[in-house]
PDB file of C-alpha atoms in Angstrom:
ATOM      1  CA  MET L   1      -4.069   6.254  -6.488  1.00 76.00           C
ATOM      2  CA  LEU L   2      -1.754   8.311  -8.609  1.00 75.00           C
ATOM      3  CA  GLN L   3       1.876   7.463  -9.299  1.00 80.00           C
ATOM      4  CA  SER L   4       1.633   3.777  -8.391  1.00 80.00           C
ATOM      5  CA  GLU L   5       5.289   3.297  -9.328  1.00 81.00           C
ATOM      6  CA  ALA L   6       6.659   6.718  -8.267  1.00 84.00           C
ATOM      7  CA  LEU L   7       6.051   7.285  -4.565  1.00 82.00           C
ATOM      8  CA  ASN L   8       8.373  10.310  -4.548  1.00 82.00           C
ATOM      9  CA  THR L   9       6.022  12.435  -6.692  1.00 81.00           C
ATOM     10  CA  THR L  10       2.381  13.018  -5.640  1.00 81.00           C
ATOM     11  CA  TRP L  11       2.819  11.161  -2.342  1.00 84.00           C
ATOM     12  CA  THR L  12       3.298  13.226   0.844  1.00 82.00           C
ATOM     13  CA  ASP L  13       5.007  12.531   4.176  1.00 80.00           C
ATOM     14  CA  PHE L  14       2.314  13.516   6.694  1.00 73.00           C
ATOM     15  CA  GLY L  15       4.719  12.876   9.586  1.00 69.00           C
ATOM     16  CA  THR L  16       8.437  13.537   9.780  1.00 70.00           C
ATOM     17  CA  GLY L  17      11.498  11.755   8.539  1.00 72.00           C
ATOM     18  CA  THR L  18      10.066   9.587   5.769  1.00 83.00           C
ATOM     19  CA  THR L  19      12.224   9.439   2.650  1.00 87.00           C
ATOM     20  CA  VAL L  20      11.556   7.838  -0.717  1.00 89.00           C
ATOM     21  CA  THR L  21      14.345   6.718  -3.039  1.00 93.00           C
ATOM     22  CA  PRO L  22      12.894   6.229  -6.530  1.00 93.00           C
ATOM     23  CA  ASN L  23      13.737   3.246  -8.734  1.00 95.00           C
ATOM     24  CA  ALA L  24      15.832   1.634  -6.003  1.00 96.00           C
ATOM     25  CA  THR L  25      15.379  -2.005  -7.028  1.00 96.00           C
ATOM     26  CA  THR L  26      13.806  -4.295  -9.605  1.00 97.00           C
ATOM     27  CA  ALA L  27      10.014  -4.535  -9.277  1.00 96.00           C
ATOM     28  CA  PRO L  28       8.003  -7.766  -9.586  1.00 96.00           C
ATOM     29  CA  ASP L  29       7.442  -7.050 -13.305  1.00 95.00           C
ATOM     30  CA  GLY L  30      11.221  -6.947 -13.969  1.00 96.00           C
ATOM     31  CA  THR L  31      11.508  -3.173 -14.390  1.00 95.00           C
ATOM     32  CA  LEU L  32      13.677  -0.880 -12.253  1.00 96.00           C
ATOM     33  CA  THR L  33      10.646   0.980 -10.824  1.00 94.00           C
ATOM     34  CA  ALA L  34      10.295  -0.171  -7.194  1.00 95.00           C
ATOM     35  CA  ASP L  35      10.862   2.579  -4.628  1.00 93.00           C
ATOM     36  CA  LEU L  36      12.664   2.365  -1.301  1.00 94.00           C
ATOM     37  CA  VAL L  37      10.565   3.885   1.495  1.00 90.00           C
ATOM     38  CA  SER L  38      12.463   4.614   4.713  1.00 88.00           C
ATOM     39  CA  PHE L  39      10.512   5.451   7.858  1.00 83.00           C
ATOM     40  CA  SER L  40      12.791   6.638  10.671  1.00 78.00           C
ATOM     41  CA  THR L  41      12.248   5.503  14.263  1.00 68.00           C
ATOM     42  CA  GLN L  42       9.128   7.055  15.780  1.00 63.00           C
ATOM     43  CA  VAL L  43       7.949   7.603  19.340  1.00 55.00           C
ATOM     44  CA  ALA L  44       4.207   7.129  19.960  1.00 53.00           C
ATOM     45  CA  PRO L  45       1.879   8.844  19.420  1.00 48.00           C
ATOM     46  CA  SER L  46       3.925  10.436  16.614  1.00 55.00           C
ATOM     47  CA  GLN L  47       3.415   8.347  13.544  1.00 67.00           C
ATOM     48  CA  GLN L  48       4.705   8.590  10.026  1.00 76.00           C
ATOM     49  CA  VAL L  49       2.293   8.444   7.109  1.00 80.00           C
ATOM     50  CA  LEU L  50       3.291   8.319   3.434  1.00 83.00           C
ATOM     51  CA  ALA L  51       0.074   8.900   1.539  1.00 86.00           C
ATOM     52  CA  GLN L  52      -2.096  10.799  -0.891  1.00 85.00           C
ATOM     53  CA  THR L  53      -5.213  12.732   0.059  1.00 86.00           C
ATOM     54  CA  LEU L  54      -8.165  10.989  -1.584  1.00 86.00           C
ATOM     55  CA  THR L  55     -11.916  11.464  -1.577  1.00 86.00           C
ATOM     56  CA  LEU L  56     -13.769   8.138  -1.284  1.00 87.00           C
ATOM     57  CA  THR L  57     -17.326   7.085  -0.431  1.00 87.00           C
ATOM     58  CA  ILE L  58     -17.981   6.587   3.291  1.00 89.00           C
ATOM     59  CA  GLY L  59     -19.352   3.139   4.101  1.00 89.00           C
ATOM     60  CA  VAL L  60     -18.336   1.546   0.769  1.00 90.00           C
ATOM     61  CA  PRO L  61     -15.617  -1.144   0.877  1.00 91.00           C
ATOM     62  CA  HIS L  62     -12.352  -0.266  -0.864  1.00 89.00           C
ATOM     63  CA  THR L  63      -9.370  -2.552  -1.410  1.00 89.00           C
ATOM     64  CA  ILE L  64      -5.807  -1.306  -1.189  1.00 90.00           C
ATOM     65  CA  SER L  65      -3.196  -3.559  -2.775  1.00 92.00           C
ATOM     66  CA  PHE L  66       0.536  -3.260  -3.326  1.00 93.00           C
ATOM     67  CA  TYR L  67       3.738  -5.246  -3.607  1.00 95.00           C
ATOM     68  CA  ALA L  68       6.306  -4.995  -0.823  1.00 94.00           C
ATOM     69  CA  LYS L  69       9.524  -6.555   0.389  1.00 95.00           C
ATOM     70  CA  ALA L  70      11.811  -5.762   3.296  1.00 93.00           C
ATOM     71  CA  VAL L  71      15.333  -4.568   2.583  1.00 94.00           C
ATOM     72  CA  THR L  72      16.584  -6.832   5.390  1.00 91.00           C
ATOM     73  CA  GLY L  73      14.895  -8.930   8.053  1.00 89.00           C
ATOM     74  CA  THR L  74      11.123  -8.766   8.478  1.00 89.00           C
ATOM     75  CA  ILE L  75       8.586  -5.973   9.005  1.00 87.00           C
ATOM     76  CA  THR L  76       5.451  -6.239  11.138  1.00 85.00           C
ATOM     77  CA  ASN L  77       4.561  -2.617  11.962  1.00 81.00           C
ATOM     78  CA  LEU L  78       3.543  -1.282   8.533  1.00 85.00           C
ATOM     79  CA  VAL L  79      -0.138  -0.304   8.533  1.00 85.00           C
ATOM     80  CA  VAL L  80      -2.351   0.538   5.561  1.00 88.00           C
ATOM     81  CA  ARG L  81      -4.730   3.476   5.748  1.00 83.00           C
ATOM     82  CA  ILE L  82      -7.737   4.410   3.628  1.00 84.00           C
ATOM     83  CA  ASN L  83      -9.401   7.752   4.439  1.00 83.00           C
ATOM     84  CA  GLY L  84      -9.124   7.563   8.189  1.00 77.00           C
ATOM     85  CA  ALA L  85      -9.546   3.788   8.539  1.00 81.00           C
ATOM     86  CA  GLU L  86      -6.363   1.897   9.464  1.00 81.00           C
ATOM     87  CA  VAL L  87      -5.585  -1.792   9.574  1.00 84.00           C
ATOM     88  CA  SER L  88      -2.534  -3.942  10.182  1.00 85.00           C
ATOM     89  CA  LEU L  89      -1.463  -6.079   7.244  1.00 86.00           C
ATOM     90  CA  GLY L  90      -1.808  -9.182   9.390  1.00 85.00           C
ATOM     91  CA  GLN L  91       1.201 -10.615   7.570  1.00 89.00           C
ATOM     92  CA  THR L  92       4.937 -10.199   7.871  1.00 92.00           C
ATOM     93  CA  ILE L  93       6.801  -8.442   5.079  1.00 92.00           C
ATOM     94  CA  THR L  94       9.882 -10.509   4.196  1.00 94.00           C
ATOM     95  CA  THR L  95      12.777 -10.030   1.762  1.00 96.00           C
ATOM     96  CA  THR L  96      10.731 -11.695  -1.014  1.00 97.00           C
ATOM     97  CA  TRP L  97       8.224  -9.762  -3.116  1.00 97.00           C
ATOM     98  CA  GLN L  98       4.657 -10.372  -1.940  1.00 96.00           C
ATOM     99  CA  ARG L  99       1.380  -8.774  -2.960  1.00 95.00           C
ATOM    100  CA  PHE L 100      -0.633  -7.514  -0.014  1.00 93.00           C
ATOM    101  CA  SER L 101      -4.262  -6.468  -0.067  1.00 92.00           C
ATOM    102  CA  LYS L 102      -6.679  -5.274   2.580  1.00 91.00           C
ATOM    103  CA  VAL L 103     -10.329  -4.314   2.439  1.00 90.00           C
ATOM    104  CA  ILE L 104     -11.170  -1.202   4.420  1.00 89.00           C
ATOM    105  CA  THR L 105     -14.419   0.741   4.628  1.00 88.00           C
ATOM    106  CA  PRO L 106     -13.629   4.483   4.839  1.00 87.00           C
ATOM    107  CA  VAL L 107     -14.947   6.370   7.866  1.00 85.00           C
ATOM    108  CA  THR L 108     -14.307   9.830   6.410  1.00 85.00           C
ATOM    109  CA  ALA L 109     -14.812  11.131   2.877  1.00 85.00           C
ATOM    110  CA  THR L 110     -11.494  12.949   2.429  1.00 86.00           C
ATOM    111  CA  ASP L 111      -8.308  12.013   4.241  1.00 84.00           C
ATOM    112  CA  ASP L 112      -4.852  10.595   3.647  1.00 83.00           C
ATOM    113  CA  SER L 113      -4.578   7.095   2.197  1.00 86.00           C
ATOM    114  CA  GLY L 114      -1.368   5.086   2.053  1.00 84.00           C
ATOM    115  CA  PHE L 115       1.096   3.642   4.571  1.00 84.00           C
ATOM    116  CA  LYS L 116       1.842   4.300   8.216  1.00 79.00           C
ATOM    117  CA  ASN L 117       4.737   3.309  10.476  1.00 75.00           C
ATOM    118  CA  ARG L 118       2.908   2.511  13.698  1.00 68.00           C
ATOM    119  CA  PRO L 119       4.655   1.214  16.798  1.00 55.00           C
ATOM    120  CA  ALA L 120       3.271  -2.132  17.936  1.00 50.00           C
ATOM    121  CA  VAL L 121       3.177  -0.836  21.519  1.00 46.00           C
ATOM    122  CA  SER L 122       3.462   2.606  23.071  1.00 46.00           C
ATOM    123  CA  GLY L 123       6.977   3.963  23.187  1.00 49.00           C
ATOM    124  CA  SER L 124       9.574   3.796  20.456  1.00 54.00           C
ATOM    125  CA  GLY L 125       8.633   2.379  17.076  1.00 61.00           C
ATOM    126  CA  ALA L 126      11.066   0.519  14.886  1.00 70.00           C
ATOM    127  CA  ALA L 127      12.537   2.110  11.785  1.00 79.00           C
ATOM    128  CA  ILE L 128      11.363   0.554   8.510  1.00 83.00           C
ATOM    129  CA  ASP L 129      13.176   0.228   5.181  1.00 90.00           C
ATOM    130  CA  VAL L 130      10.803  -1.339   2.670  1.00 92.00           C
ATOM    131  CA  TYR L 131      10.561  -1.579  -1.102  1.00 95.00           C
ATOM    132  CA  ILE L 132       7.048  -0.755  -2.357  1.00 94.00           C
ATOM    133  CA  TRP L 133       5.625  -1.002  -5.862  1.00 94.00           C
ATOM    134  CA  GLY L 134       2.285  -1.123  -7.631  1.00 92.00           C
ATOM    135  CA  VAL L 135      -0.017   0.623  -5.145  1.00 91.00           C
ATOM    136  CA  GLN L 136      -3.706   0.819  -6.022  1.00 90.00           C
ATOM    137  CA  ILE L 137      -7.036   1.437  -4.289  1.00 88.00           C
ATOM    138  CA  GLU L 138     -10.198   0.041  -5.821  1.00 87.00           C
ATOM    139  CA  THR L 139     -13.871   0.184  -5.025  1.00 87.00           C
ATOM    140  CA  GLY L 140     -14.979  -3.311  -4.027  1.00 86.00           C
ATOM    141  CA  ASP L 141     -13.883  -6.199  -1.881  1.00 87.00           C
ATOM    142  CA  ILE L 142     -11.138  -7.811  -4.017  1.00 85.00           C
ATOM    143  CA  ALA L 143      -7.907  -6.671  -5.635  1.00 87.00           C
ATOM    144  CA  THR L 144      -7.916  -6.957  -9.416  1.00 85.00           C
ATOM    145  CA  ASP L 145      -4.798  -7.319 -11.546  1.00 86.00           C
ATOM    146  CA  TYR L 146      -2.353  -4.456 -11.131  1.00 85.00           C
ATOM    147  CA  ILE L 147      -2.954  -1.401 -13.322  1.00 81.00           C
ATOM    148  CA  ALA L 148      -0.173   1.204 -13.447  1.00 82.00           C
ATOM    149  CA  THR L 149      -1.124   4.843 -12.867  1.00 79.00           C
ATOM    150  CA  THR L 150       0.723   8.073 -13.507  1.00 77.00           C
ATOM    151  CA  SER L 151      -1.056  11.447 -13.483  1.00 72.00           C
ATOM    152  CA  ALA L 152      -4.636  10.123 -13.840  1.00 71.00           C
ATOM    153  CA  ALA L 153      -6.654   7.476 -12.042  1.00 70.00           C
ATOM    154  CA  VAL L 154      -7.528   4.278 -13.920  1.00 71.00           C
ATOM    155  CA  SER L 155     -10.493   2.026 -13.272  1.00 64.00           C
ATOM    156  CA  VAL L 156     -11.810  -1.316 -14.437  1.00 60.00           C
ATOM    157  CA  GLY L 157     -15.032  -0.868 -12.471  1.00 54.00           C
ATOM    158  CA  PRO L 158     -16.208  -2.475  -9.260  1.00 54.00           C
ATOM    159  CA  VAL L 159     -16.093  -6.266  -9.055  1.00 52.00           C
ATOM    160  CA  ALA L 160     -17.664  -6.762  -5.634  1.00 48.00           C
ATOM    161  CA  ASN L 161     -19.861  -9.856  -5.344  1.00 52.00           C
ATOM    162  CA  VAL L 162     -18.948 -11.079  -8.826  1.00 56.00           C
ATOM    163  CA  PRO L 163     -18.420 -14.884  -8.952  1.00 59.00           C
ATOM    164  CA  ARG L 164     -14.807 -15.866  -9.543  1.00 57.00           C
ATOM    165  CA  LEU L 165     -13.287 -19.188 -10.608  1.00 59.00           C
ATOM    166  CA  ASP L 166      -9.719 -20.233  -9.937  1.00 60.00           C
ATOM    167  CA  TYR L 167      -8.581 -23.061 -12.209  1.00 61.00           C
ATOM    168  CA  LEU L 168      -5.018 -23.036 -10.906  1.00 65.00           C
ATOM    169  CA  GLY L 169      -4.114 -26.429  -9.447  1.00 68.00           C
ATOM    170  CA  SER L 170      -7.478 -28.019 -10.217  1.00 66.00           C
ATOM    171  CA  SER L 171      -8.840 -30.336 -12.863  1.00 66.00           C
ATOM    172  CA  CYS L 172     -11.820 -28.150 -13.830  1.00 59.00           C
TER     173      CYS L 172
END
């Protein structure tokens, strides 16, 4: 995805009422590059989507990853979307920076990919104020280390089904 640290540039609000405040807080890497994304209250089935239009391969797993933290309280209704496929994070966004990642297999070749404010039930959805930083989509089933993007995509190549070792906390 382009502009991984500048969601107010090539990203588009495909709904209504989404605003992005650039460089609103310190990002996980210590720079002042995390953006504040504000989704206003929505009524189903209207839904807000902040995304980019991407062309991906149908039927091939892709991993979206990003860092997020709530401005206040907790957030449970932020959904990630990759080319028509949507999935709940399955985790609560808190006021502490966390890296989230989800594997999604696209169902369409070209569509919007990014974030959606989706009400948990029909009726009114809750407004969301969330800091987001370091968004990337990769081919494969795991999120690699964060790679910043600006006006061009960057790739380290697919790493699906590659053995991985984690020495952290072990005596290996």
